[in-house]
Short mmCIF file of C-alpha atoms in Angstrom, two decimals:
data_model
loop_
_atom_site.label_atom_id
_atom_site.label_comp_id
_atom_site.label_asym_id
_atom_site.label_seq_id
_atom_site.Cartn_x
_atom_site.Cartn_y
_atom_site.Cartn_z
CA UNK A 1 -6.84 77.41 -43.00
CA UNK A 2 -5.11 76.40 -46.27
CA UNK A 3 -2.47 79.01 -45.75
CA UNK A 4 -1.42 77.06 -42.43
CA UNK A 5 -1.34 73.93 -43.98
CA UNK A 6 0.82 75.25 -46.80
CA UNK A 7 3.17 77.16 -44.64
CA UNK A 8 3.64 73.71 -42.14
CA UNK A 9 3.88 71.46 -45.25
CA UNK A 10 6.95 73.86 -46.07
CA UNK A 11 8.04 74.15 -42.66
CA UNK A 12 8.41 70.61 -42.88
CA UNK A 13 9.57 70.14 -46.24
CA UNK A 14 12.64 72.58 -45.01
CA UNK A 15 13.38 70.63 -42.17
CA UNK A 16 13.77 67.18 -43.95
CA UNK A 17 15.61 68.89 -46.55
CA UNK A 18 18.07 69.95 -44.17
CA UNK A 19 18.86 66.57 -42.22
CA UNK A 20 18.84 65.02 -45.22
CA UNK A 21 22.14 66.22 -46.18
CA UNK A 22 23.69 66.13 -42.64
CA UNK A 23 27.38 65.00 -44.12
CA UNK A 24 29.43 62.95 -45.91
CA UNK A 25 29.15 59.39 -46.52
CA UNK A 26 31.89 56.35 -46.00
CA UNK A 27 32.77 56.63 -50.08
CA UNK A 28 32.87 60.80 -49.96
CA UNK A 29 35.49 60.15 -46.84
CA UNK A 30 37.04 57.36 -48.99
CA UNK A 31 37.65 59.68 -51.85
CA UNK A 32 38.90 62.70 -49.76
CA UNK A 33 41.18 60.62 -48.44
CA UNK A 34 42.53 58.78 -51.59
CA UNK A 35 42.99 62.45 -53.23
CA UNK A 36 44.68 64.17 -50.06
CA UNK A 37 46.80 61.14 -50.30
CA UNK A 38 47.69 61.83 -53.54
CA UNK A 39 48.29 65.28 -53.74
CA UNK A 40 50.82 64.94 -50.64
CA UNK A 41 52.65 62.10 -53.11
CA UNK A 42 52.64 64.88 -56.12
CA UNK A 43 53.98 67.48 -53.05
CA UNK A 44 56.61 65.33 -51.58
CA UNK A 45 58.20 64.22 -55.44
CA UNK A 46 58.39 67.89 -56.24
CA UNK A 47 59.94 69.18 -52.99
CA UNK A 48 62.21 66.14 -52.43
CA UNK A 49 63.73 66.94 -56.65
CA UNK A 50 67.03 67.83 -57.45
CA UNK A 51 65.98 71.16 -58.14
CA UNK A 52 63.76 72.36 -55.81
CA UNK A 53 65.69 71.12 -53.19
CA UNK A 54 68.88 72.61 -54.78
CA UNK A 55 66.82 76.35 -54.50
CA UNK A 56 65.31 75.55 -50.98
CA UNK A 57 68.95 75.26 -49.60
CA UNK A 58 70.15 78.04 -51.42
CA UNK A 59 67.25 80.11 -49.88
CA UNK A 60 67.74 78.96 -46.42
CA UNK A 61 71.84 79.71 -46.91
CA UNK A 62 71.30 83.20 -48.05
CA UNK A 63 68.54 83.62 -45.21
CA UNK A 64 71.44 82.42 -42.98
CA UNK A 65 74.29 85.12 -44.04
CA UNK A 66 71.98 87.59 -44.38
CA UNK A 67 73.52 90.67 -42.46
CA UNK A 68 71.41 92.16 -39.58
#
């Protein structure tokens, strides 16, 4: 009998274990957010620079007269 109690308190300890962790919270979403937003901002100044954009259109012209 103390074998089936054990194995149903664990049975149970497993299964609260598991719903208690069901997701994130408002403040994880809030931080997710706030750091996707700010890795786009880091993205966007690098892409939108002189240089970058400079080598993007100078890869996308030699794409262009590439011959076939």
């Amino acid at each position: 009998m103390g074998n089936r109690l054990l194995k149903a308190l664990r049975a149970r300890v497993r299964r609260t274990a598991v719903r208690a962790d069901g997701g994130m919270s408002t403040a994880e979403y809030a931080m997710g957010t706030l750091a996707a937003c700010g890795f786009a901002a880091v993205l966007y100044k690098i892409v939108t620079s002189d240089v970058v954009s400079g080598r993007l259109q100078a890869l996308i012209g030699r794409a262009l007269d590439a011959p076939f």
